[in-house]
JSON list of C-alpha atoms in Angstrom, two decimals:
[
{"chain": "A", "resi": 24, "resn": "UNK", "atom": "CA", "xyz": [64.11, 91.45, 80.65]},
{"chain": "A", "resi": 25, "resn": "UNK", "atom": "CA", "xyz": [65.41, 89.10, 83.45]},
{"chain": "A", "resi": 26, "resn": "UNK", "atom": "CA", "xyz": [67.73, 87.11, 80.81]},
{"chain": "A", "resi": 27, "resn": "UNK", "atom": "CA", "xyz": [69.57, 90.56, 80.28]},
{"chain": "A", "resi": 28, "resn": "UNK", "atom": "CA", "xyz": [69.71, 91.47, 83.98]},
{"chain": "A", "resi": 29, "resn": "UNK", "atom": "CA", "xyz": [71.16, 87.98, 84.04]},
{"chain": "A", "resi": 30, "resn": "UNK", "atom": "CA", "xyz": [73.62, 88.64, 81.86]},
{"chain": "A", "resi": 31, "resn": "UNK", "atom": "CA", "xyz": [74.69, 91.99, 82.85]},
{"chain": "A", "resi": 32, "resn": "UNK", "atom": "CA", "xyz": [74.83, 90.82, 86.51]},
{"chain": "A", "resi": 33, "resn": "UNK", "atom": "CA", "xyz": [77.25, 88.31, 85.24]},
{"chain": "A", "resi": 34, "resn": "UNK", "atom": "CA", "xyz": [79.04, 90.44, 82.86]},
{"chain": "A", "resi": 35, "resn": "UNK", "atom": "CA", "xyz": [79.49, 92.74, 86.54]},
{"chain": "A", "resi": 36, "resn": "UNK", "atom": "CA", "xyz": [80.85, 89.72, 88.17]},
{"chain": "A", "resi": 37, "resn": "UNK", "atom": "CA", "xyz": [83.27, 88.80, 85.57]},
{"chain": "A", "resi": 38, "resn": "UNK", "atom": "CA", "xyz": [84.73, 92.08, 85.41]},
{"chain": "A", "resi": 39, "resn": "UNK", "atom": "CA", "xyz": [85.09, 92.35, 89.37]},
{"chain": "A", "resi": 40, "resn": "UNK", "atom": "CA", "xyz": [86.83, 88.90, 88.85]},
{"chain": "A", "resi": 41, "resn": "UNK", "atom": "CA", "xyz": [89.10, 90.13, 86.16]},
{"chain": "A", "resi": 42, "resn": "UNK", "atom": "CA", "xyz": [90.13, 93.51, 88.05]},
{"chain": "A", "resi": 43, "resn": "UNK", "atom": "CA", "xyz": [90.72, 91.08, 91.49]},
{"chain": "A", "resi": 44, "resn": "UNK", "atom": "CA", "xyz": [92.59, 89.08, 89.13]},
{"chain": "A", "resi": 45, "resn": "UNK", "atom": "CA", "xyz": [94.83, 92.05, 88.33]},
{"chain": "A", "resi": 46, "resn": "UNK", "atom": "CA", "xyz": [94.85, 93.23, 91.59]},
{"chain": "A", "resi": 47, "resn": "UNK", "atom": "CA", "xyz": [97.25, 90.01, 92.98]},
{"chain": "A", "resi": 48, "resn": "UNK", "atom": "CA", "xyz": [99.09, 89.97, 89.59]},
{"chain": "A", "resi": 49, "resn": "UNK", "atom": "CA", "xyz": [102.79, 90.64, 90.06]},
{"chain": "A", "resi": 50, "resn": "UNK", "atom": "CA", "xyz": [104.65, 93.59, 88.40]},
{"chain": "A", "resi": 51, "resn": "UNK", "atom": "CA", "xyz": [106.36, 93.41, 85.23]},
{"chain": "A", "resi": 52, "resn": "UNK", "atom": "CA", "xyz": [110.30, 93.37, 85.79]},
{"chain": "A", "resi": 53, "resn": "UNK", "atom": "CA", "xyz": [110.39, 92.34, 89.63]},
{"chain": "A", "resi": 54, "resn": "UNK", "atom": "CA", "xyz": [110.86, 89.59, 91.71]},
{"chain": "A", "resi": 55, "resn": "UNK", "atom": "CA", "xyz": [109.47, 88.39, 94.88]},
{"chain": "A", "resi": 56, "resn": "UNK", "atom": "CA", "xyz": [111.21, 88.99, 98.05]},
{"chain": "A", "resi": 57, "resn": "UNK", "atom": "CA", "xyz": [108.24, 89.01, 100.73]},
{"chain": "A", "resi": 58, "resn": "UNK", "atom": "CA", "xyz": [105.95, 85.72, 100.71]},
{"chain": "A", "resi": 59, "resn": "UNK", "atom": "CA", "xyz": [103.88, 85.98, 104.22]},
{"chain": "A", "resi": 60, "resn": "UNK", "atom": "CA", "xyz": [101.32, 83.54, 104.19]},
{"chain": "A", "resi": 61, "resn": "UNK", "atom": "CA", "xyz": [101.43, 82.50, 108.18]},
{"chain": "A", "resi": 62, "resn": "UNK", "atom": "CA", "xyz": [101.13, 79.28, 107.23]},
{"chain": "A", "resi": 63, "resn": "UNK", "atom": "CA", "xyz": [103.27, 78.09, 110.36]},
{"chain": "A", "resi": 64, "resn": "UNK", "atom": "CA", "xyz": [102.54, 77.82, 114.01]},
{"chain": "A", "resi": 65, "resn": "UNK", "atom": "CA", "xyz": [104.91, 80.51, 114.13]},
{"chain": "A", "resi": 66, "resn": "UNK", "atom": "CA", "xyz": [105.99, 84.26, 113.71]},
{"chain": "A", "resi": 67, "resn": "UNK", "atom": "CA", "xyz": [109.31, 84.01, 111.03]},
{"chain": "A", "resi": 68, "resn": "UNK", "atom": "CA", "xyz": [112.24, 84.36, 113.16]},
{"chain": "A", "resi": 69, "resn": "UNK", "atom": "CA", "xyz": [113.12, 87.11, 110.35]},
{"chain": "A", "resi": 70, "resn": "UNK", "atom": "CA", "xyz": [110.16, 89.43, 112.58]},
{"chain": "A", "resi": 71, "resn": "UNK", "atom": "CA", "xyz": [111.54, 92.28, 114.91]},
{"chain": "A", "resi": 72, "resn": "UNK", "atom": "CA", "xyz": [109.00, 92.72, 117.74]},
{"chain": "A", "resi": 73, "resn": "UNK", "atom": "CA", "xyz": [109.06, 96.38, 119.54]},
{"chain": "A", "resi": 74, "resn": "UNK", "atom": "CA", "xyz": [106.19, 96.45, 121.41]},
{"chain": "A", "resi": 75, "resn": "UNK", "atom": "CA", "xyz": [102.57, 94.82, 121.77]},
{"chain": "A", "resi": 76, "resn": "UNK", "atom": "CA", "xyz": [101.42, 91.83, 121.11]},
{"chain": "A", "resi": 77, "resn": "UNK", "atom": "CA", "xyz": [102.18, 89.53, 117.66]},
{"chain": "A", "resi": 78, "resn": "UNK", "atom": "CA", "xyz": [101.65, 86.25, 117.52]},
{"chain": "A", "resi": 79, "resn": "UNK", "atom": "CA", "xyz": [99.96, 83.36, 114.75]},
{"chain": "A", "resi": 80, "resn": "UNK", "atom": "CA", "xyz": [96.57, 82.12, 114.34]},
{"chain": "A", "resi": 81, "resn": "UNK", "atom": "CA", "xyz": [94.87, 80.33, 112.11]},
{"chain": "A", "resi": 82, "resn": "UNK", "atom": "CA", "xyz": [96.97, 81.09, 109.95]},
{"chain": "A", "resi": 83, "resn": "UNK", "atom": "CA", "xyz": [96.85, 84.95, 110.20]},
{"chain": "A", "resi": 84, "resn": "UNK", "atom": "CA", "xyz": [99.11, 87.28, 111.99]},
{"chain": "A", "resi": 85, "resn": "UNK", "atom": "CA", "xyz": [96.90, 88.77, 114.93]},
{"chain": "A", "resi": 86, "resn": "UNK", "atom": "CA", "xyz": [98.33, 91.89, 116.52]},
{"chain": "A", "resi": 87, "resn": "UNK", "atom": "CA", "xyz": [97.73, 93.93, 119.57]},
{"chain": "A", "resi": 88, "resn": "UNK", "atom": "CA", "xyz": [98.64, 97.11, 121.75]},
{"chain": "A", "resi": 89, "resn": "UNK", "atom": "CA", "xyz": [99.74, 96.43, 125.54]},
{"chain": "A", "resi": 90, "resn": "UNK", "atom": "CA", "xyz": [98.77, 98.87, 127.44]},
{"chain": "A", "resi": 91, "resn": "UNK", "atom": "CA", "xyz": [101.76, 98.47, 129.57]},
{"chain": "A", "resi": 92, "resn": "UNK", "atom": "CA", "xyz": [103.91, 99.59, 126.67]},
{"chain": "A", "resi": 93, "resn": "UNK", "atom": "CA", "xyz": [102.16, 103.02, 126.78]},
{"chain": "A", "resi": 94, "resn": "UNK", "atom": "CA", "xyz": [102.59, 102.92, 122.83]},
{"chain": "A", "resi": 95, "resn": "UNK", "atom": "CA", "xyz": [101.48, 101.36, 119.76]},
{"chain": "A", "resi": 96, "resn": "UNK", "atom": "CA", "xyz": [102.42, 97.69, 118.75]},
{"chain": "A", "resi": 97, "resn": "UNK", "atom": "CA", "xyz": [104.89, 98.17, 116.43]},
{"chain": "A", "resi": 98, "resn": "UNK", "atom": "CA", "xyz": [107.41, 95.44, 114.52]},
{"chain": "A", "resi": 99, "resn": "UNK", "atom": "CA", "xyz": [109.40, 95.09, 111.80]},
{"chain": "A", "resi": 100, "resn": "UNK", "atom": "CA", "xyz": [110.38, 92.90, 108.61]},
{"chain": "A", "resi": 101, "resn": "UNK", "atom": "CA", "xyz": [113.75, 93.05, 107.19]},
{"chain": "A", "resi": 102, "resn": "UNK", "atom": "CA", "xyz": [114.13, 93.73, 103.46]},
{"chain": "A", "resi": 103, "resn": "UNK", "atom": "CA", "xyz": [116.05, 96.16, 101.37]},
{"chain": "A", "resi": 104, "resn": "UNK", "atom": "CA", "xyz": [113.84, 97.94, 99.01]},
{"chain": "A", "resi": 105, "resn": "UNK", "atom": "CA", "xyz": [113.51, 101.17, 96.64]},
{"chain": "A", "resi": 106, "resn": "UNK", "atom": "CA", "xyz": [111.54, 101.08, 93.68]},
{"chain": "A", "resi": 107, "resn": "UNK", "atom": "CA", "xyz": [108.85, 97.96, 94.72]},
{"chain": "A", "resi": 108, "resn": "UNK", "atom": "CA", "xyz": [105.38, 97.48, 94.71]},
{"chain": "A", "resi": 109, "resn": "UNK", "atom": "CA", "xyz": [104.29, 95.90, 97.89]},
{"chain": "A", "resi": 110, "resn": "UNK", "atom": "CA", "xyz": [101.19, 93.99, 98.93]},
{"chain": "A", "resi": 111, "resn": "UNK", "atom": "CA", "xyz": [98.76, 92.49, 102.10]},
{"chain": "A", "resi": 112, "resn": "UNK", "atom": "CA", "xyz": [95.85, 91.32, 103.70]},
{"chain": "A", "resi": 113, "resn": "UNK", "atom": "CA", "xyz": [94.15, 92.99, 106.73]},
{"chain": "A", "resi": 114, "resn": "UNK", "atom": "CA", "xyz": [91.46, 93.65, 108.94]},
{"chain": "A", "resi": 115, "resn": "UNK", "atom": "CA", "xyz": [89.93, 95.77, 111.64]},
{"chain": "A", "resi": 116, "resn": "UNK", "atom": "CA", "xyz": [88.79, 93.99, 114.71]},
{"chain": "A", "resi": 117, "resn": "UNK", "atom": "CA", "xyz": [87.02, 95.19, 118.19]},
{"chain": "A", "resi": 118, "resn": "UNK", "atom": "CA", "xyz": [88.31, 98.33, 119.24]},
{"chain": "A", "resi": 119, "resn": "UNK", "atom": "CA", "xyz": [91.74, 99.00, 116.59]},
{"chain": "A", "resi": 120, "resn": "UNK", "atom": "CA", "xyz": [91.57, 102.15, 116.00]},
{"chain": "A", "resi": 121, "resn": "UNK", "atom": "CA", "xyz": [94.34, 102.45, 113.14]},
{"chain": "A", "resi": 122, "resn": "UNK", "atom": "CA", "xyz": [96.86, 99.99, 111.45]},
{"chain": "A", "resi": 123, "resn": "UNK", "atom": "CA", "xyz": [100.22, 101.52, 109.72]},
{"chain": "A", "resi": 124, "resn": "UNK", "atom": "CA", "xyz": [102.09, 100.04, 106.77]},
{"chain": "A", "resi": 125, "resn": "UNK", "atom": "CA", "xyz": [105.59, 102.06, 106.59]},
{"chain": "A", "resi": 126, "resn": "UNK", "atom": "CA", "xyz": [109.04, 102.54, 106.27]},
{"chain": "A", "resi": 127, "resn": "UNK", "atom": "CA", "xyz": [111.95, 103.37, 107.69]},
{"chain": "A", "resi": 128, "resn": "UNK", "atom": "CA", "xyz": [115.21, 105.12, 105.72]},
{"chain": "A", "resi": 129, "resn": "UNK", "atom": "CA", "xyz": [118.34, 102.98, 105.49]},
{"chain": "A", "resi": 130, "resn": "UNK", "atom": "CA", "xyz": [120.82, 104.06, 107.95]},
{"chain": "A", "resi": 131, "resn": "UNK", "atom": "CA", "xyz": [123.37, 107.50, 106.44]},
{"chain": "A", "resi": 132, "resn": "UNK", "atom": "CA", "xyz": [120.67, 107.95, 103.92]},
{"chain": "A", "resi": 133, "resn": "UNK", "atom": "CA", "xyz": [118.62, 110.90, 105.46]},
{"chain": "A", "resi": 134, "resn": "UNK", "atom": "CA", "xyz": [119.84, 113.74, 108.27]},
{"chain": "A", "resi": 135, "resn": "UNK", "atom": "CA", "xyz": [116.96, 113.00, 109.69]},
{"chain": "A", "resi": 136, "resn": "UNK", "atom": "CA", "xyz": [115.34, 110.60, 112.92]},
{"chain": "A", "resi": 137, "resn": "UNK", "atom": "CA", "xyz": [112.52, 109.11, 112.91]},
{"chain": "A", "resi": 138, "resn": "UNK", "atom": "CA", "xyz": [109.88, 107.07, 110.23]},
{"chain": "A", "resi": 139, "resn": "UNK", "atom": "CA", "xyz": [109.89, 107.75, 106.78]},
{"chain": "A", "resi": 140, "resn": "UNK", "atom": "CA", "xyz": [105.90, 107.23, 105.86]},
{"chain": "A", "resi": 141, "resn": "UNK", "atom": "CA", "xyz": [103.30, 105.18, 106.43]},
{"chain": "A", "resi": 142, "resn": "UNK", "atom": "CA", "xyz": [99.86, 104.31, 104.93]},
{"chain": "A", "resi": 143, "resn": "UNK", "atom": "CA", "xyz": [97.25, 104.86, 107.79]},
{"chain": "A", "resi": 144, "resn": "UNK", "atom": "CA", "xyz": [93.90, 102.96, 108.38]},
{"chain": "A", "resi": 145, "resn": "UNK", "atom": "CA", "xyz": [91.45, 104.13, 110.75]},
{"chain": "A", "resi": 146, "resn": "UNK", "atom": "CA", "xyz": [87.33, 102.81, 111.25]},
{"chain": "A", "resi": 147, "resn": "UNK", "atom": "CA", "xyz": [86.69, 105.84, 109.15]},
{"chain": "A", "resi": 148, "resn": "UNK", "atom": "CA", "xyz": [89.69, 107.21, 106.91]},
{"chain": "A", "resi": 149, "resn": "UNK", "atom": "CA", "xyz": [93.24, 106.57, 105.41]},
{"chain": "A", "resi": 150, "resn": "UNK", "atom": "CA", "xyz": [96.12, 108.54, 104.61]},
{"chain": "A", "resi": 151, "resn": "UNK", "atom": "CA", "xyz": [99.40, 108.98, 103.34]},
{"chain": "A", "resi": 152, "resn": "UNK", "atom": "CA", "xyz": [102.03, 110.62, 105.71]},
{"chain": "A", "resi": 153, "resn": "UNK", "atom": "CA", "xyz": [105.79, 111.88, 105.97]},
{"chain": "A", "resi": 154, "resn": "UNK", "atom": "CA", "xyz": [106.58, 110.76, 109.07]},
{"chain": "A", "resi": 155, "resn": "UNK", "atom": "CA", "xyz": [108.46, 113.47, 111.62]},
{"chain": "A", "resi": 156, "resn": "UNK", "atom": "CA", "xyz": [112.31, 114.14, 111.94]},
{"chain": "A", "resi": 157, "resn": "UNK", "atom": "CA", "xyz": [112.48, 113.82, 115.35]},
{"chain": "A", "resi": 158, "resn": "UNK", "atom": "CA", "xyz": [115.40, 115.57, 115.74]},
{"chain": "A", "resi": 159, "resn": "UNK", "atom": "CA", "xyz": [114.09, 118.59, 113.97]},
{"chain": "A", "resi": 160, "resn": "UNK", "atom": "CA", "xyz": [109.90, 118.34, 115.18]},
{"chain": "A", "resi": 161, "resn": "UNK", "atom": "CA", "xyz": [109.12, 122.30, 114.52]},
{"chain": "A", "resi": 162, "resn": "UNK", "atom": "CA", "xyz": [111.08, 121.99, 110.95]},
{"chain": "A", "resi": 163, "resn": "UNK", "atom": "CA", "xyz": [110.11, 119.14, 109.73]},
{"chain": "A", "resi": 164, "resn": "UNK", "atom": "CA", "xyz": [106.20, 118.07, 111.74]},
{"chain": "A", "resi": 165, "resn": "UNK", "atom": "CA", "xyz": [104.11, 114.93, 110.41]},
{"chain": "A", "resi": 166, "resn": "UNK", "atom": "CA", "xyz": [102.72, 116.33, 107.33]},
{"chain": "A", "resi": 167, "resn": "UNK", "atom": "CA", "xyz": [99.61, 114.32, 105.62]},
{"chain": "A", "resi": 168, "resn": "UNK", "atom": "CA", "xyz": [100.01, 114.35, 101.91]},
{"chain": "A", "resi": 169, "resn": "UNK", "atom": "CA", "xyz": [97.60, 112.37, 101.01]},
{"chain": "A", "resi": 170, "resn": "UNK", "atom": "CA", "xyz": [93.76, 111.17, 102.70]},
{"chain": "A", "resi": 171, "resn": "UNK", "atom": "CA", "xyz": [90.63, 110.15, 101.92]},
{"chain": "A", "resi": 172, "resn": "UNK", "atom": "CA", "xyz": [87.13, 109.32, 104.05]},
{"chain": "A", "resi": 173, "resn": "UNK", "atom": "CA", "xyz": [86.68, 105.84, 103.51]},
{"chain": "A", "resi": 174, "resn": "UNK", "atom": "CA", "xyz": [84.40, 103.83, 106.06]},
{"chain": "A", "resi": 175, "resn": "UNK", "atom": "CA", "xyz": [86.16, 100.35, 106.56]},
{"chain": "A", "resi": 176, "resn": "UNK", "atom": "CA", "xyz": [84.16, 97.72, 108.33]},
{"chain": "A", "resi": 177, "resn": "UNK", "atom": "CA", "xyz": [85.05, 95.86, 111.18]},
{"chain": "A", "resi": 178, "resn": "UNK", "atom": "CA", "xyz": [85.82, 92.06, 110.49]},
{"chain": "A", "resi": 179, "resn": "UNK", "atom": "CA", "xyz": [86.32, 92.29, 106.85]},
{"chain": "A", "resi": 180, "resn": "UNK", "atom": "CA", "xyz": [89.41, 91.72, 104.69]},
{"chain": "A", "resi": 181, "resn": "UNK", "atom": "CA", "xyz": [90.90, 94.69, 102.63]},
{"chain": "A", "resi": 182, "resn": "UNK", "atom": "CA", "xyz": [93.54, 94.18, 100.44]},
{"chain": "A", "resi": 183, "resn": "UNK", "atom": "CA", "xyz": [96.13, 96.97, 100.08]},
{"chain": "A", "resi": 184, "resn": "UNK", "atom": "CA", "xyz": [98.32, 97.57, 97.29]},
{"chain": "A", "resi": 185, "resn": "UNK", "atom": "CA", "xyz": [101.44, 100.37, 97.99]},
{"chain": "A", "resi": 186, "resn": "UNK", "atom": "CA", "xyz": [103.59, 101.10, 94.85]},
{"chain": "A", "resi": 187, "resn": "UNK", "atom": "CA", "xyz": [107.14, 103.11, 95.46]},
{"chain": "A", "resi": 188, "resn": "UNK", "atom": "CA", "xyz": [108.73, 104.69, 92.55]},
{"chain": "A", "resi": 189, "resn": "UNK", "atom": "CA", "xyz": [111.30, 107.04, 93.11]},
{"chain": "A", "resi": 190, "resn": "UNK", "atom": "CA", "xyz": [110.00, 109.93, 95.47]},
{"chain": "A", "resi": 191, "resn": "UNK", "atom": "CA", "xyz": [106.25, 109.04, 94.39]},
{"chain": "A", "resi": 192, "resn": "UNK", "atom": "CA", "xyz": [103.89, 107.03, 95.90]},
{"chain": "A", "resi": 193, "resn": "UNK", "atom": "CA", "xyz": [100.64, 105.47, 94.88]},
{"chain": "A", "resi": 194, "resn": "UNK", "atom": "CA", "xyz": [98.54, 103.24, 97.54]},
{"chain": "A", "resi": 195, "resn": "UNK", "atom": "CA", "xyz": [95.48, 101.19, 96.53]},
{"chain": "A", "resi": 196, "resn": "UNK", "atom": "CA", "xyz": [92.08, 99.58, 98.38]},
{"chain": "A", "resi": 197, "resn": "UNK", "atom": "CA", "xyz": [90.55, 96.42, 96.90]},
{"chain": "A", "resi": 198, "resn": "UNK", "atom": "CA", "xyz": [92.32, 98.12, 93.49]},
{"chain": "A", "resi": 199, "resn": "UNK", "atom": "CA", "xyz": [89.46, 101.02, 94.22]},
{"chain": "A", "resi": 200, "resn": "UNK", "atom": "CA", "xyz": [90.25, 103.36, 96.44]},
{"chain": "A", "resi": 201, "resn": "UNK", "atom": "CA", "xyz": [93.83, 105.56, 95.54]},
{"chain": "A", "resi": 202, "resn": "UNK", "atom": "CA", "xyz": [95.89, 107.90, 97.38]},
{"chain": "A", "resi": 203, "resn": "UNK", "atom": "CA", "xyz": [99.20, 109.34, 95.33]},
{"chain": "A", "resi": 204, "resn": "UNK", "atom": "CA", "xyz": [102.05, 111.18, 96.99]},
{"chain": "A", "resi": 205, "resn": "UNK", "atom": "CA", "xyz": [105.64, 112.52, 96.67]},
{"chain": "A", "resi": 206, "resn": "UNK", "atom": "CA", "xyz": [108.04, 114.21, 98.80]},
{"chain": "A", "resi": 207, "resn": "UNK", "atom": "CA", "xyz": [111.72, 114.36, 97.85]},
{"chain": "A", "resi": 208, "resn": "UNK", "atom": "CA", "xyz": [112.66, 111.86, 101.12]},
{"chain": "A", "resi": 209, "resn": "UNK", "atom": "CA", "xyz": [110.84, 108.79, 99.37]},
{"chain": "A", "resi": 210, "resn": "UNK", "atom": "CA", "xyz": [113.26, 107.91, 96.93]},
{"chain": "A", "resi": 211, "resn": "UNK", "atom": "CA", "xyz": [115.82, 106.29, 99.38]},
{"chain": "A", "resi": 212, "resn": "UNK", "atom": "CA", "xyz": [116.78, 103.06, 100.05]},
{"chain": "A", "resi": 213, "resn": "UNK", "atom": "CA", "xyz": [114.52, 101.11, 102.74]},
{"chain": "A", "resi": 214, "resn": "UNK", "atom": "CA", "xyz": [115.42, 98.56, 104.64]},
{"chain": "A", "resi": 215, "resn": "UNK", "atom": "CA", "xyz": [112.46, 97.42, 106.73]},
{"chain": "A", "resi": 216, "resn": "UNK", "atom": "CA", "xyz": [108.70, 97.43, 106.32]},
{"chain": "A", "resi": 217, "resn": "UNK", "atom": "CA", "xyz": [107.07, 98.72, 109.92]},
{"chain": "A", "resi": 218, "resn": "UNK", "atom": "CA", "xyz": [103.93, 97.58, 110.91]},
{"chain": "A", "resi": 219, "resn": "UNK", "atom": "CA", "xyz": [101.60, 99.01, 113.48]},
{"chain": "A", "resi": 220, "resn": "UNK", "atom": "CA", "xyz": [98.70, 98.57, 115.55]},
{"chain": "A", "resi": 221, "resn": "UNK", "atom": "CA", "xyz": [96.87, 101.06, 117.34]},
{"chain": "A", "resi": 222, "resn": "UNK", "atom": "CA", "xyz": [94.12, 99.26, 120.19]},
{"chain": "A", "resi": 223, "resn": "UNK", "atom": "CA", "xyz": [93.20, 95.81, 120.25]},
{"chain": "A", "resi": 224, "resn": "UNK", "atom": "CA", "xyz": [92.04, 94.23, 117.34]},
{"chain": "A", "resi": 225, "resn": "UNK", "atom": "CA", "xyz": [93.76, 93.69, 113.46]},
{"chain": "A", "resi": 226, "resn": "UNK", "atom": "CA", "xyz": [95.23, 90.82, 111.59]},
{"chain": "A", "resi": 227, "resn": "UNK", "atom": "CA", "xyz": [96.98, 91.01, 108.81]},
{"chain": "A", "resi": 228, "resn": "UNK", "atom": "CA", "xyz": [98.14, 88.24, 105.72]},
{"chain": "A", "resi": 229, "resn": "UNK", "atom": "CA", "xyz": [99.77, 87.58, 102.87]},
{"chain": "A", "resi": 230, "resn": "UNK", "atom": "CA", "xyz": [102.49, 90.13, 102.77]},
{"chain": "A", "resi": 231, "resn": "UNK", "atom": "CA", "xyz": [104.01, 90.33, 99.41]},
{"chain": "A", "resi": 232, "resn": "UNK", "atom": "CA", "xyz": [106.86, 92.57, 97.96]},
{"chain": "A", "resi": 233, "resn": "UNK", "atom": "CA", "xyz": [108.05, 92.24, 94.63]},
{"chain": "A", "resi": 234, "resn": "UNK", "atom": "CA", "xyz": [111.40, 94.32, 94.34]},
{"chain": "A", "resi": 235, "resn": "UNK", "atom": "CA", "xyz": [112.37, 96.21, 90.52]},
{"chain": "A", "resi": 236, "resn": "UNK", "atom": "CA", "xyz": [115.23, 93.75, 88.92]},
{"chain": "A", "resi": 237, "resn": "UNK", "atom": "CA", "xyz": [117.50, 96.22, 87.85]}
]
């Protein structure tokens, strides 16, 4: 009886390894345009810093709200994407109470100010959401598409895993957890990823896109 616990324990272990393996295996028919590691002493001059605080680590990238800002910490990485799949590291520490992984639309592409959508982590959920036109708030509001209860705990390392095809959507937790969306806005070009930090406390690591070779 304990020789086939054995082995089932480590036919459990292989197939976790396997499906982590998959996980970090890059898409058919792309190529890599985003290689993050933080690796350096310092933030790539590439970064755009908006507000709060980003700086490097031991070798993560550790990010914080300043309360002097009187909004989140939010910066930005340039690259020009549409159909990609997209890939980090990243982790909830003391008090953050959310971290957002989003876009922006490429200038004349949309009537419309304002985000596109962003994949939202809080302590005890995640979403999917279209992002206001801030131009038009009453028209067009923040609209969730997409959520799920999910507890994520403090000081440990999820991987997540965002897919863009056309105007559809499909975000993934440790390869587990899934959220799918579409709205018709989605399928335009991009030109930045956003990140965002809502208290004190989340780092984040290897950021990886891999971009559709037409």
């Amino acid at each position: 009886m304990m020789i086939r616990i054995s082995l089932a324990a480590c036919c459990v272990c292989l197939l976790s390894s396997s499906l982590a393996v998959a996980q970090q295996a890059p898409p058919a028919n792309s190529e890599l345009v985003v290689d993050q590691t933080f690796d350096s002493d310092s933030l790539d001059s590439k970064w755009h810093i908006n507000t709060g605080n980003w700086a490097v680590k031991d070798g993560v990238l550790k990010v914080s709200e300043v309360a002097s800002d009187k909004h989140a910490a939010a910066a930005r990485f340039p690259v020009e994407t549409n159909n990609a799949v997209y890939q980090l590291r990243f982790r909830l520490l003391g008090d953050a109470k959310a971290f957002h992984f989003g876009f922006d639309p490429a200038p004349g592409e949309l009537d419309k100010k304002g985000h596109l959508f962003s994949v939202i982590v809080t302590p005890s959920a995640w979403k999917i959401m279209k992002h206001v036109d801030k131009k038009n708030p009453k028209q067009d509001p923040n609209e969730v598409l997409a959520n799920e209860s999910m507890s994520f705990e403090k000081d440990r390392w999820y991987t997540l895993r965002l897919t863009t095809w056309e105007t559809y959507v499909t975000a993934t937790i440790d390869g587990d957890g899934t959220l799918k969306a579409s709205h018709p806005t989605f399928g335009v070009k991009k030109p930045t990823l956003v990140f965002r930090c809502q208290g004190d406390g989340v780092e984040v690591d290897d950021i990886k896109v891999w971009r559709q070779v037409k």
